[in-house]
Amino acid sequence: MPRGKVMEEFFTKAKAMEFPRRIIAGHAALESVPGMCREFQLDGPALVITGPTTRTVAGQLVEDMLVDAAYDVDSIDVEEASTETVEMVKALVREVDAEFLVGVGGGSKIDVAKLAAFQSGCPFISVPTSAAHDGIASPRASIRCADSCDNISFTASVPMGVVADTSILIKSPWRQLAAGCADVISNITAVMDWELAHRLKHEEYSTSAATLSKMVATVIVENASHIKPTLEESAWIMIKPVLVSGVSMSIAGTSRPASGSEHMFSHALDRIAPGNALHGEQCGVGAILMMALHGGDWERIREALRTIGCPTSAKGLNVTKDQLIEAMTTAHTIRDRYTILGESGITERAAERIATMTKVI
Ligand SMILES: [Zn+2]
């Protein structure tokens, strides 16, 4: 039997990757929403999912533009990203017989639209008005479950299109855009953890996804001094890495390229001190700590975060020293994902030493 034939019989890998079909980012990009919907041959009715604040920022404008483009449009204001909200949106999708969904807002509005679209079998367009994390174009949605206080990451739709208007993004609170940058910077330790799991546990690894994820983190780190509040160009510099970070997860088919021990630390903090800081802010501080555990250049990460205006300490995250240490020593229990924290985690003394060395406490 020819050698090639033998190889063919042993090769069984197959994988599906889903990406947005079109991403439009930049000044006044919002105007392209109706054209994008027509280009995708979406006829409507359309359902716009927005929030009370984001409606005034962009939601109403998107609705009016769709109406002007002869679309039959309904809209709903949602508050928090919970399973009840998703059910409410799905009921409205059925009621108005929506063909497609447009999510206009920050992370929670996009997450609701993303999951409701997936579970209703409708395409969806993502119109972010802020970018506090890299989930804008990812296939995951973080939703609070009705029967627990925990946020669960659900499989959801990758948006068919993304419209990121920098003139709108730059008007969102700076803290949110800075947190989005920190979330992307934290890819550096996420990929190191992934490489470790690949070496030690033979976990499946994608060089393409890891390279892309590291590259966008480097773009943010190297441009940190150009990322400044009120400067629209800052939104331009950060939005592409934020979007591409999501794409790296689509390539990998897992959140691995953008979520490692620093994300487990962030999720541990969500349990210990819920709502004290933003996801990206926690991941940024987590990246400083985990980079120190990896024996890498944590000062470079700390400096980039500091330059952008992200927290770099427990105080900056509004948590006590004890809460921070607890998050570090319990982070390994968050999920079954092999990282620098190992299977049994790190000791309190080790955590304290690393946190002190990196000036986090
Ligand atoms: Zn994240």
XYZ file of C-alpha atoms and ligand atoms in Angstrom:
362
model
C 0.000 0.000 0.000
C 1.434 3.423 -0.878
C 2.584 5.398 2.118
C 0.210 8.296 1.412
C -2.745 5.945 1.629
C -1.775 4.808 5.134
C -1.500 8.437 6.287
C -4.932 9.210 4.846
C -6.552 6.436 6.831
C -5.092 7.755 10.059
C -6.058 11.359 9.493
C -9.410 11.995 11.143
C -9.247 15.638 12.176
C -11.988 18.000 11.012
C -13.049 21.357 12.313
C -15.567 24.078 11.508
C -14.590 27.724 11.889
C -17.114 30.512 11.858
C -16.139 34.125 11.194
C -17.981 37.394 10.660
C -18.549 37.955 6.943
C -17.806 41.663 7.115
C -16.321 43.951 9.727
C -16.546 47.714 9.242
C -14.564 49.788 11.727
C -13.823 53.498 11.756
C -15.280 56.986 11.743
C -19.030 57.202 10.959
C -19.148 53.443 10.294
C -22.650 53.390 11.811
C -24.114 54.684 8.529
C -23.183 51.413 6.867
C -25.590 49.279 8.943
C -28.575 49.311 6.504
C -26.289 48.771 3.477
C -24.650 45.834 5.210
C -28.046 44.260 5.941
C -29.050 44.625 2.259
C -25.710 43.238 1.140
C -26.364 40.154 3.280
C -29.738 39.922 1.532
C -31.602 40.312 4.788
C -35.165 41.433 4.085
C -36.480 41.808 7.623
C -38.379 42.218 9.813
C -35.447 43.358 11.916
C -35.250 43.376 15.692
C -32.896 45.902 17.312
C -31.669 44.944 20.774
C -30.336 47.906 22.692
C -30.494 49.458 26.172
C -31.930 52.647 27.661
C -28.577 54.474 27.524
C -27.213 52.898 24.367
C -30.494 53.753 22.609
C -29.644 57.448 22.946
C -26.026 56.845 21.911
C -26.688 54.774 18.778
C -29.652 52.379 19.136
C -32.334 54.831 18.015
C -30.192 56.041 15.145
C -29.700 52.475 13.888
C -33.450 51.841 14.176
C -34.260 55.061 12.250
C -31.714 54.276 9.545
C -33.206 50.806 9.068
C -36.712 52.314 8.846
C -35.423 54.833 6.263
C -34.018 51.905 4.314
C -37.571 50.480 4.167
C -37.064 47.823 6.817
C -39.861 46.703 9.070
C -38.205 47.253 12.485
C -39.035 46.444 16.095
C -36.767 47.168 19.019
C -36.332 46.270 22.662
C -34.370 47.843 25.504
C -32.689 45.273 27.714
C -30.857 45.865 30.966
C -28.722 42.962 32.143
C -27.412 39.911 30.321
C -29.405 37.147 31.999
C -31.172 34.003 30.808
C -34.530 35.712 31.534
C -33.598 38.598 29.222
C -32.546 36.179 26.481
C -35.887 34.350 26.807
C -37.731 37.680 26.607
C -35.894 38.596 23.389
C -36.532 35.142 21.893
C -40.265 35.524 22.614
C -40.223 38.881 20.802
C -38.334 37.346 17.862
C -41.214 34.863 17.486
C -43.898 37.498 18.028
C -42.624 39.908 15.373
C -41.311 37.073 13.181
C -37.861 38.721 13.063
C -35.574 37.531 10.300
C -32.450 39.055 11.808
C -31.215 40.744 14.967
C -29.087 43.852 15.431
C -27.372 44.215 18.806
C -26.487 47.843 19.597
C -24.702 48.479 22.860
C -21.962 47.406 25.217
C -20.942 43.864 26.061
C -24.156 42.822 27.797
C -26.491 43.942 24.965
C -24.286 42.225 22.395
C -24.184 39.048 24.510
C -27.993 38.966 24.777
C -28.394 39.534 21.009
C -25.722 36.942 20.253
C -27.304 34.185 22.331
C -30.920 35.022 21.384
C -29.887 34.982 17.691
C -28.138 31.625 18.069
C -31.032 30.004 19.909
C -33.594 31.474 17.474
C -31.583 30.472 14.414
C -31.379 34.086 13.142
C -28.351 35.946 11.779
C -27.195 38.907 13.805
C -25.275 42.138 13.312
C -23.119 43.436 16.142
C -22.902 47.205 16.653
C -20.712 47.801 19.721
C -20.938 51.178 21.451
C -18.138 50.253 23.841
C -15.447 47.583 23.826
C -14.746 46.565 27.412
C -13.766 43.014 26.440
C -12.896 40.917 23.404
C -16.252 39.163 23.148
C -17.670 41.508 20.479
C -16.900 39.156 17.599
C -16.406 35.904 19.488
C -18.750 32.910 19.374
C -19.298 32.996 23.165
C -21.814 34.923 25.285
C -21.430 35.588 28.992
C -24.891 35.365 30.560
C -26.026 35.273 34.194
C -28.103 32.197 34.964
C -31.485 32.630 36.631
C -30.861 29.896 39.216
C -27.380 31.064 40.236
C -25.464 34.305 40.494
C -22.732 32.969 38.235
C -22.083 34.184 34.729
C -21.940 31.253 32.345
C -20.189 31.309 28.988
C -22.647 30.009 26.374
C -22.029 28.916 22.805
C -23.613 31.625 20.655
C -23.607 32.995 17.106
C -20.599 34.662 15.587
C -22.016 37.941 14.262
C -22.604 37.932 10.516
C -21.428 41.520 10.452
C -19.743 43.907 12.873
C -19.988 47.699 12.668
C -17.648 49.457 15.081
C -17.950 53.235 14.840
C -14.884 54.859 16.419
C -16.677 58.206 16.884
C -19.199 56.392 19.116
C -16.683 54.118 20.852
C -14.545 57.054 21.951
C -17.561 58.605 23.703
C -17.976 55.535 25.942
C -16.409 55.768 29.416
C -12.624 55.580 29.032
C -12.473 52.966 31.756
C -14.342 50.569 29.446
C -12.071 51.010 26.415
C -9.023 50.728 28.687
C -10.451 47.473 30.103
C -10.885 46.188 26.523
C -7.185 46.885 25.927
C -6.277 45.036 29.144
C -8.377 42.035 28.070
C -6.374 41.850 24.824
C -3.031 42.347 26.634
C -3.933 39.356 28.815
C -3.739 37.164 25.690
C 0.021 37.082 26.303
C -0.288 34.913 29.420
C -3.271 33.011 27.987
C -1.121 31.813 25.082
C 1.779 30.943 27.423
C -0.608 28.797 29.447
C -1.923 27.187 26.276
C 1.615 26.370 25.134
C 2.316 24.878 28.549
C -0.813 22.705 28.385
C 0.190 21.624 24.892
C 3.683 20.616 26.063
C 2.688 18.978 29.341
C -0.787 17.620 28.598
C -0.699 17.258 24.828
C -3.651 19.620 24.607
C -4.655 20.508 21.077
C -2.963 23.729 20.019
C -3.325 26.017 17.023
C -0.252 27.948 15.935
C -2.382 30.263 13.748
C -4.737 31.168 16.596
C -1.890 31.600 19.100
C 0.150 33.764 16.712
C -2.814 36.017 15.943
C -3.714 36.335 19.607
C -0.153 37.219 20.655
C 0.216 39.624 17.752
C -2.831 41.722 18.694
C -1.698 41.866 22.324
C 1.674 43.150 21.112
C -0.053 45.836 18.998
C -1.749 47.172 22.153
C 1.424 46.972 24.270
C 3.531 48.718 21.619
C 0.934 51.441 21.019
C 0.073 51.987 24.682
C 1.389 55.549 24.668
C -0.895 56.449 21.722
C -4.024 55.105 23.412
C -5.469 58.134 25.167
C -8.927 59.233 26.321
C -10.950 61.468 23.938
C -8.643 60.792 21.000
C -10.721 58.949 18.375
C -7.593 57.389 16.953
C -7.245 55.480 20.257
C -10.531 53.688 19.549
C -9.176 52.919 16.074
C -5.927 51.482 17.449
C -7.666 49.264 19.986
C -10.808 48.099 18.184
C -9.120 45.943 15.548
C -7.064 43.972 18.103
C -10.230 43.531 20.209
C -12.099 42.137 17.183
C -9.211 39.974 15.991
C -8.786 38.556 19.498
C -12.345 37.231 19.136
C -11.478 35.830 15.705
C -8.502 33.939 17.204
C -11.004 32.104 19.413
C -13.044 31.190 16.312
C -9.917 29.746 14.689
C -9.009 27.766 17.796
C -12.573 26.600 18.378
C -11.935 27.361 22.065
C -11.319 30.475 24.163
C -7.780 29.191 24.895
C -5.904 31.853 22.863
C -7.535 34.621 24.906
C -8.238 32.981 28.255
C -5.785 31.318 30.621
C -4.817 31.568 34.285
C -5.324 35.368 34.292
C -8.967 34.815 33.285
C -9.365 32.123 35.963
C -8.014 34.671 38.466
C -10.578 37.194 37.163
C -13.416 34.675 37.476
C -12.249 33.840 41.022
C -12.468 37.568 41.848
C -15.983 37.644 40.344
C -16.965 35.124 43.028
C -15.043 36.716 45.897
C -15.761 40.381 45.177
C -18.448 40.571 42.480
C -18.816 43.842 40.626
C -15.777 45.561 42.148
C -13.920 45.907 38.835
C -14.412 45.250 35.120
C -13.541 41.888 33.560
C -10.715 43.337 31.467
C -9.270 45.232 34.442
C -9.112 42.028 36.488
C -7.584 40.096 33.592
C -4.938 42.809 33.179
C -3.816 42.547 36.811
C -4.085 38.759 36.474
C -1.736 38.929 33.474
C 0.897 40.789 35.549
C 0.701 38.110 38.265
C 0.629 35.103 35.935
C 3.477 36.493 33.824
C 5.559 36.704 37.017
C 4.659 33.067 37.775
C 5.780 32.148 34.241
C 9.065 33.935 34.968
C 8.424 36.342 32.089
C 8.527 40.106 31.586
C 5.654 41.195 33.846
C 7.014 44.743 34.017
C 6.296 45.263 30.320
C 2.659 44.276 30.870
C 2.396 46.442 33.993
C 3.867 49.439 32.218
C 1.505 49.113 29.231
C -1.519 48.846 31.532
C -0.344 51.830 33.573
C 0.193 53.928 30.430
C -3.316 53.193 29.136
C -4.816 53.984 32.536
C -5.784 50.479 33.672
C -5.472 49.306 37.268
C -2.269 47.452 38.157
C -2.950 46.749 41.835
C -5.432 45.199 44.266
C -6.369 48.719 45.321
C -7.069 49.632 41.694
C -9.434 46.646 41.494
C -11.170 47.734 44.734
C -10.249 44.511 46.515
C -8.356 43.866 49.720
C -5.026 42.100 49.917
C -6.758 39.027 51.413
C -9.345 38.915 48.619
C -6.610 39.151 46.008
C -4.576 36.346 47.610
C -7.716 34.201 47.880
C -8.397 34.729 44.165
C -4.831 33.709 43.334
C -4.917 30.560 45.461
C -8.398 29.417 44.315
C -8.169 30.391 40.616
C -7.134 26.832 39.618
C -10.519 25.485 40.816
C -12.490 27.726 38.440
C -12.333 25.348 35.518
C -10.599 22.265 34.266
C -8.015 24.131 32.206
C -4.324 23.399 32.661
C -2.292 26.568 33.264
C 0.773 27.808 35.143
C -1.308 27.375 38.322
C -0.999 23.606 37.890
C -3.569 21.120 39.121
C -3.330 21.992 42.804
C -2.873 25.749 42.559
C -0.333 27.915 44.336
C 0.227 28.342 48.062
C -0.698 31.434 50.004
C 2.949 32.254 50.620
C 3.811 31.948 46.927
C 0.818 34.115 46.015
C 1.832 36.758 48.532
C 5.414 36.754 47.311
C 4.415 37.163 43.645
C 1.808 39.843 44.405
C 4.328 41.795 46.495
C 7.103 41.454 43.933
C 4.855 42.784 41.154
C 3.583 45.618 43.390
C 0.001 44.346 43.051
C -0.246 44.425 46.869
Zn -11.620 38.278 28.517
